[in-house]
Short mmCIF file of C-alpha atoms in Angstrom, two decimals:
data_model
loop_
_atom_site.label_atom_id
_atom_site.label_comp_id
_atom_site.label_asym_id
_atom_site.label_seq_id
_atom_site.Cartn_x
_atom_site.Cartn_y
_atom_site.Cartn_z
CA UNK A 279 48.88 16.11 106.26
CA UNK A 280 47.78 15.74 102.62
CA UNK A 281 50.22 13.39 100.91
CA UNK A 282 52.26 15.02 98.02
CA UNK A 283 51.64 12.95 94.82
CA UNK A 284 54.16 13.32 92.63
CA UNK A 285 54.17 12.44 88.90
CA UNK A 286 56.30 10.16 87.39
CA UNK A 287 58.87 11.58 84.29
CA UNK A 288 56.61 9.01 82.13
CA UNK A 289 53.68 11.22 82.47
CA UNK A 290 55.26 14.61 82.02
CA UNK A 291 54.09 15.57 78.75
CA UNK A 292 57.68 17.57 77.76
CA UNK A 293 60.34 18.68 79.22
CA UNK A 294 59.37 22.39 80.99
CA UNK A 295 61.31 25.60 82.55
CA UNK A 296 62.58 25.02 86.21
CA UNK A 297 60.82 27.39 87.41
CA UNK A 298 56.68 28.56 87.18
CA UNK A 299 55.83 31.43 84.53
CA UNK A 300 53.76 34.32 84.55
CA UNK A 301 51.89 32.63 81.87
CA UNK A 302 51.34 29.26 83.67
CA UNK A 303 50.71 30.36 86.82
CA UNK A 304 47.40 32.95 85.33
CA UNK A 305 46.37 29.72 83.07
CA UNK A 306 46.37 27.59 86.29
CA UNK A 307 44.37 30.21 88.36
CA UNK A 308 42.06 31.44 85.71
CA UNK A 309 40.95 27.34 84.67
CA UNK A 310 40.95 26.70 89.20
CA UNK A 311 38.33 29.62 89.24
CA UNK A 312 36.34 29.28 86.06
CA UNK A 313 36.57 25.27 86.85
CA UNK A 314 36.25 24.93 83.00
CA UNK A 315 39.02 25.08 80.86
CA UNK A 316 36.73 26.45 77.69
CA UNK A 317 35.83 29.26 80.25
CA UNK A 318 39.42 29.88 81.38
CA UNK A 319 40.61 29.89 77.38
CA UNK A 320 37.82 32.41 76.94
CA UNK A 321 38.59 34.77 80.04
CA UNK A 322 41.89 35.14 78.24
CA UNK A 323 41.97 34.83 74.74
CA UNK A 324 43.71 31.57 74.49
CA UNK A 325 42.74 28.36 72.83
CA UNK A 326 41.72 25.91 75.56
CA UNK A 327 45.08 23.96 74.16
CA UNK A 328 46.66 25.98 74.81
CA UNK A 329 45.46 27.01 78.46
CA UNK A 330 45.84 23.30 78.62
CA UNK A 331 49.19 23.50 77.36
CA UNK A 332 50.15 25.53 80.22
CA UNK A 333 48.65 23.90 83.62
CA UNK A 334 50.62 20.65 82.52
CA UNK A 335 53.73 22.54 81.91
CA UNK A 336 53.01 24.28 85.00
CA UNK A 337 51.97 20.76 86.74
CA UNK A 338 55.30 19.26 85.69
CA UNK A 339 57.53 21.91 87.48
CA UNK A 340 55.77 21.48 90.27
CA UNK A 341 55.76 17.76 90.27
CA UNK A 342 51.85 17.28 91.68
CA UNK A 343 48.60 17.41 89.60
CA UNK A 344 46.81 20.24 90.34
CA UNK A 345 43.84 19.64 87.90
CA UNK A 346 41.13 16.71 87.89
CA UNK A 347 39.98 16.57 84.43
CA UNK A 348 36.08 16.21 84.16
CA UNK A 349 33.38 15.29 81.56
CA UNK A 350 32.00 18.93 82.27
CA UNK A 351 34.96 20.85 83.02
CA UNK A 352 37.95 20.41 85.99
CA UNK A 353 38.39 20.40 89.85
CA UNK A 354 41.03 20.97 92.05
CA UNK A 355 43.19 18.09 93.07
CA UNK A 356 43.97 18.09 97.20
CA UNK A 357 47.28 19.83 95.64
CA UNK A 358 45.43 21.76 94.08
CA UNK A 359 43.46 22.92 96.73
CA UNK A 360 46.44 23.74 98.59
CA UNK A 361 48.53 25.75 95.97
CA UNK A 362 45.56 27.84 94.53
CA UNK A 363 45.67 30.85 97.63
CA UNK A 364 49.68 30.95 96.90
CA UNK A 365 49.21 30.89 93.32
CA UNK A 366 46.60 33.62 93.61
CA UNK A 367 48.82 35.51 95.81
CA UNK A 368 51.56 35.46 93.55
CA UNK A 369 49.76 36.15 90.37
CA UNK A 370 48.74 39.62 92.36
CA UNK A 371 52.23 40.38 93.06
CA UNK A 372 53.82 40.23 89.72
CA UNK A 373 50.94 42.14 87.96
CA UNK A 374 51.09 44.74 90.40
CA UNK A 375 55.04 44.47 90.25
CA UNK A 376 54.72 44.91 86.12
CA UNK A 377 51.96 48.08 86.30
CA UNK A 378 54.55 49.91 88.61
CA UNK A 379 57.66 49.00 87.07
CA UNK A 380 58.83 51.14 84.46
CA UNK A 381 60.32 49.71 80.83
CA UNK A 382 63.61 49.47 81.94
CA UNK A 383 66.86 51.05 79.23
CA UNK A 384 67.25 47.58 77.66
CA UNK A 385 69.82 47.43 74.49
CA UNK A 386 70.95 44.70 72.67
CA UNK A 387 70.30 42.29 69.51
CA UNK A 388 68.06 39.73 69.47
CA UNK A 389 67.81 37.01 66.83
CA UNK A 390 64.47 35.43 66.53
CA UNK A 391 63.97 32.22 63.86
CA UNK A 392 60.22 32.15 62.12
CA UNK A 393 58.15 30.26 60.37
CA UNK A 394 57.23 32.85 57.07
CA UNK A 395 53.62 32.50 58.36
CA UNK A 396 53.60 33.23 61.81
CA UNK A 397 56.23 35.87 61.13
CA UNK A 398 53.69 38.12 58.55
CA UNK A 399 50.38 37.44 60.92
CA UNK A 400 52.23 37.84 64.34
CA UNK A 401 55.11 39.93 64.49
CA UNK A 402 53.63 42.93 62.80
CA UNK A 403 51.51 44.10 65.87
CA UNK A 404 54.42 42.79 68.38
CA UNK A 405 57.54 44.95 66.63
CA UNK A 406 55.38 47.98 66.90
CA UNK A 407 54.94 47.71 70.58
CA UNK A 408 58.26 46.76 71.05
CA UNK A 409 59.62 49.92 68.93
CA UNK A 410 58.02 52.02 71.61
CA UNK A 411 58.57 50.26 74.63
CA UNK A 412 62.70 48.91 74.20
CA UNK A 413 63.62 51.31 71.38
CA UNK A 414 67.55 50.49 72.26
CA UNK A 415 66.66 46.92 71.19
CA UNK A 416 67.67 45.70 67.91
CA UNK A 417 65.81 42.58 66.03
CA UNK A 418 67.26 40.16 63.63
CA UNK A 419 64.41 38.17 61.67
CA UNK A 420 65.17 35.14 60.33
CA UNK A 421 61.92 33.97 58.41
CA UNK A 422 63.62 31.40 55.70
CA UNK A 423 62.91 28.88 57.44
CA UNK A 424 60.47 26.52 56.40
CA UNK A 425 60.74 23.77 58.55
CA UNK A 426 60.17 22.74 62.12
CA UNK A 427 63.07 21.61 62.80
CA UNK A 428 65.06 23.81 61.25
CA UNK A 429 63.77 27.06 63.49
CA UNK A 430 64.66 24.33 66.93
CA UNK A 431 68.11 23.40 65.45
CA UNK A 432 68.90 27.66 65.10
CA UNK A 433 67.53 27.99 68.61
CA UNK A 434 69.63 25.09 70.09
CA UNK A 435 72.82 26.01 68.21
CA UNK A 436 72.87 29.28 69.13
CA UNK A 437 72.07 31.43 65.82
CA UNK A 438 68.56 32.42 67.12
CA UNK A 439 67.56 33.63 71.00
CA UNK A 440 63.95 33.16 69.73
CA UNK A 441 62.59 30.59 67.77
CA UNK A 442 58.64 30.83 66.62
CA UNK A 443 57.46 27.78 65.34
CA UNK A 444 55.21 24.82 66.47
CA UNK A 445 55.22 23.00 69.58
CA UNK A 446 55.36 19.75 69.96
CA UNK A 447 56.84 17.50 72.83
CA UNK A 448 60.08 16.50 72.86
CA UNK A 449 61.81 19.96 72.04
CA UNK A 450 64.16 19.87 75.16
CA UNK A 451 63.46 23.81 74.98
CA UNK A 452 61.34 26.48 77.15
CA UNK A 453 58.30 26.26 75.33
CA UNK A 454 55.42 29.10 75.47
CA UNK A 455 52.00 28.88 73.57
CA UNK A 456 50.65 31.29 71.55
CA UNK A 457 47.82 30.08 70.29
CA UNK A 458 46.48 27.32 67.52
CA UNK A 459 46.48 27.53 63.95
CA UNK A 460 43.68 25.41 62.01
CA UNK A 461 44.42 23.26 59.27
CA UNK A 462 42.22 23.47 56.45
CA UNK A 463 41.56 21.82 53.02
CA UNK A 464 42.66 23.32 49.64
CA UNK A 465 41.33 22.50 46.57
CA UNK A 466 39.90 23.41 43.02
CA UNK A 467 36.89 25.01 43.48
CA UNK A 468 34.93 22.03 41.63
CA UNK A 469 35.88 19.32 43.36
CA UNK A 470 33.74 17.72 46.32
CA UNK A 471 34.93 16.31 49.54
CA UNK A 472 34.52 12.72 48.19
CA UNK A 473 36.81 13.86 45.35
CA UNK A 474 39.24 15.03 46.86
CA UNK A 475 40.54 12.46 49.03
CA UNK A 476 40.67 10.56 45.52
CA UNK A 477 43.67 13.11 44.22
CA UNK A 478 47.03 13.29 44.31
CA UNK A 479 48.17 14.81 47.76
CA UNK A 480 50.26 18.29 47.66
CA UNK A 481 52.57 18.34 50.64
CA UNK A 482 53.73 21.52 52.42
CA UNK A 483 57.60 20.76 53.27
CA UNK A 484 59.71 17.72 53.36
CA UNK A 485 57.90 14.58 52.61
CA UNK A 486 59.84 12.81 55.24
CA UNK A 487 57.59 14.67 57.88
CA UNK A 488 54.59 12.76 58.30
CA UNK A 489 52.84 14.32 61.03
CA UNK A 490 50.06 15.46 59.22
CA UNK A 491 49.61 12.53 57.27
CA UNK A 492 49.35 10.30 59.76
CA UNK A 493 47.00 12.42 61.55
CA UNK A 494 44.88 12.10 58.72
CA UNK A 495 45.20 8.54 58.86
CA UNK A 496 43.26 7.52 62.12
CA UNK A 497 40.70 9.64 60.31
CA UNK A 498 40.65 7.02 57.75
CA UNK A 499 42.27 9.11 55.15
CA UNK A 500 45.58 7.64 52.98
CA UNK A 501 47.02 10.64 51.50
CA UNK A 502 48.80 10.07 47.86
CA UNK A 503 51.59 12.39 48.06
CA UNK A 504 53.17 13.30 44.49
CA UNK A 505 54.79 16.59 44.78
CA UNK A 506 56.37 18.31 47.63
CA UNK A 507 56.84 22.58 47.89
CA UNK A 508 58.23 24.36 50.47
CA UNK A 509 56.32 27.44 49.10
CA UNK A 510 52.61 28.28 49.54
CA UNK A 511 52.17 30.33 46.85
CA UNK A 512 53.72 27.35 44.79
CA UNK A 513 51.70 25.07 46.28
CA UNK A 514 48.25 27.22 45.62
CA UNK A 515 49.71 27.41 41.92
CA UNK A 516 49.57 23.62 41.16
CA UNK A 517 46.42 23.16 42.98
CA UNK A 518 44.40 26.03 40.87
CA UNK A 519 46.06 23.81 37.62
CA UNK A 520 44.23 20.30 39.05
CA UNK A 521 47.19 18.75 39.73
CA UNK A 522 45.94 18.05 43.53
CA UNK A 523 45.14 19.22 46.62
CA UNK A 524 46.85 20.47 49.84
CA UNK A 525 46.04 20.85 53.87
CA UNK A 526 47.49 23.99 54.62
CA UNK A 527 47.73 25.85 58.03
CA UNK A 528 45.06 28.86 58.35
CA UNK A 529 47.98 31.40 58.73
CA UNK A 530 50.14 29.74 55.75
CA UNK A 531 47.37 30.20 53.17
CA UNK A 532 48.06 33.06 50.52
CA UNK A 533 45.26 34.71 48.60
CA UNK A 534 43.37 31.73 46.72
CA UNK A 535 42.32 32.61 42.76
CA UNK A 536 38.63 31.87 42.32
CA UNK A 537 39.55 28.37 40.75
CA UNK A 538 40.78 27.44 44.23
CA UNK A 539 38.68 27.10 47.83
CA UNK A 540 39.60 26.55 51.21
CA UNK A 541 37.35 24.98 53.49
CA UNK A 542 37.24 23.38 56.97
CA UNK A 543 38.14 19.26 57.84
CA UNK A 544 35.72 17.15 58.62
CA UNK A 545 37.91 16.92 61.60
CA UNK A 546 38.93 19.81 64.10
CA UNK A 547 42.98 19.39 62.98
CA UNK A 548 44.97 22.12 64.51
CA UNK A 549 48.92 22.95 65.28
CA UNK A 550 50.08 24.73 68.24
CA UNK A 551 52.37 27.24 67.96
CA UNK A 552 54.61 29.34 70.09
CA UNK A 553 57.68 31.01 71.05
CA UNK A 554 60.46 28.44 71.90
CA UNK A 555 64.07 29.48 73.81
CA UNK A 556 66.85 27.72 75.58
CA UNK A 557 66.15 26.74 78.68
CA UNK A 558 70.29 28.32 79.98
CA UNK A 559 69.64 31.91 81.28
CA UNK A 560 68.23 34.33 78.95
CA UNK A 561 69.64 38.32 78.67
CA UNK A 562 67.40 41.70 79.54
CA UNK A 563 66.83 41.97 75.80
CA UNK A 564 65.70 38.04 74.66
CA UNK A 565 63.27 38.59 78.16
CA UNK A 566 62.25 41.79 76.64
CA UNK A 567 61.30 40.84 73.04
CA UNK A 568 58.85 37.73 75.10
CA UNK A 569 57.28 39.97 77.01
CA UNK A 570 56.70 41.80 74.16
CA UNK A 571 55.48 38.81 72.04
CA UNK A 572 53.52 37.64 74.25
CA UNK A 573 51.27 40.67 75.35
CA UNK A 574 50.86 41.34 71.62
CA UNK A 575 48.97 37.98 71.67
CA UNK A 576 46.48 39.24 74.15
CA UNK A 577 43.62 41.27 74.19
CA UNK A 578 43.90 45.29 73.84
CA UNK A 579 42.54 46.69 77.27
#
């Protein structure tokens, strides 16, 4: 009989749902067949973080490893081996279950926290969808706030059902990824690359939050940060009057004048972002709107 390994807590990357997801158990199956995670994040519109994202969270319910990572792409671990059929089987059953069964006559209000930018770039297409299918459902959108931590504190305390915001471990919340957003480099249009990392430093949010800073810094950039906005627009204001330069989010950045450019990092710098909920039983209506959400994030048929 094939020994169960089990993972320790130390190498669970966060803490996860008690029970498998739609999403991880189709991120688990598609990477076991394509046997390449790049593949697997292709086959369904994901970034391959994301994909990633989801075998460990799905790994970590289950307690086993059920991926070997590669240099050329992943195989099944023995647990893997054993789960894949089941998974398979599974994966069948609830997509036939959700093509037969009907939008059910869900009502209620849902309260969902944003982050301004994922709110204008991913909600639009989502709302629409969800106008048609749950038209008894009403939405509260909360896109104030500017802050990580502030959209987790409204989910935890109770003010939001929904929160959409980064990911990152630690949360203590039923995390789901949506995708990656790119950080890129704005600056006056004049300045070069060697330049730049010369100027003062125009952070996005509270200075205190040096996550992207000290990513920078195992890139061997110190980042001189003078001035802190919580605005974008702001922030592209004081860069087009040379007063510095920012590293912005792809989905944060507003319409640049032509005295400011945005360009890629020399380094592949990226957030993940995604819908995040308490992990204490959820109604018809909060399940609703993440269904919704998260079909809106895939491809049209």
């Amino acid at each position: 009989m094939p020994v169960r390994s089990r993972l320790p807590p130390s190498q669970l990357p966060y803490p996860t749902p008690a029970q498998p997801t739609f999403a991880q158990l189709r991120a688990f199956v598609t990477a076991a067949q394509k046997r390449n995670m790049s593949a697997a994040a292709t086959e369904l519109n994901l970034t391959q973080s994301a994909v990633s994202h989801a075998v460990r969270q799905l790994e970590g319910v289950l307690g086993v490893r059920l991926l070997e990572r590669t240099g050329r792409g992943v195989t099944l671990s023995a647990a893997g081996e054993r789960l894949l059929p089941l998974s398979e089987q599974v994966l069948a059953g609830i997509e036939a279950l959700l093509r037969a069964a009907p939008a059910p006559a869900v009502s209620g209000l849902v309260r969902i926290a944003a982050f301004p930018s994922l709110a204008r770039h991913l909600l639009p297409r989502a709302l629409a969808q969800l106008s048609r299918e749950y038209p008894a459902i009403a939405l509260h959108l909360d896109d104030a706030h500017l802050e990580r931590a502030a959209v987790i504190q409204a989910v935890r305390a109770g003010s939001a059902d929904i929160g959409l915001t980064q990911l990152l471990p630690g949360m203590a919340l039923a995390a789901h990824p949506l995708g990656d957003d790119l950080y890129e480099l704005v600056a006056p249009s004049g300045w070069t690359l060697p330049q730049v990392w010369t100027r003062p430093y125009i952070h996005l949010g509270d200075l205190r939050d040096q996550q992207l800073p000290d990513a920078l810094a195992r890139h061997g950039i110190r980042l001189r940060p003078t001035l802190s906005l919580s605005s974008e627009t702001a922030i592209v204001a004081m860069v087009a009057s040379g007063l510095g330069f920012a590293v912005l989010p792809t989905l944060a950045i507003p319409e640049l004048p032509a005295s400011v450019s945005r360009r890629p990092l020399p380094w592949k710098m990226a957030r993940s972002y995604g819908t995040v909920t308490r992990p204490s039983p959820l109604t018809p209506a909060v399940h609703a709107v993440l269904k919704v959400l998260w079909q809106a994030q895939e491809p049209a048929d």
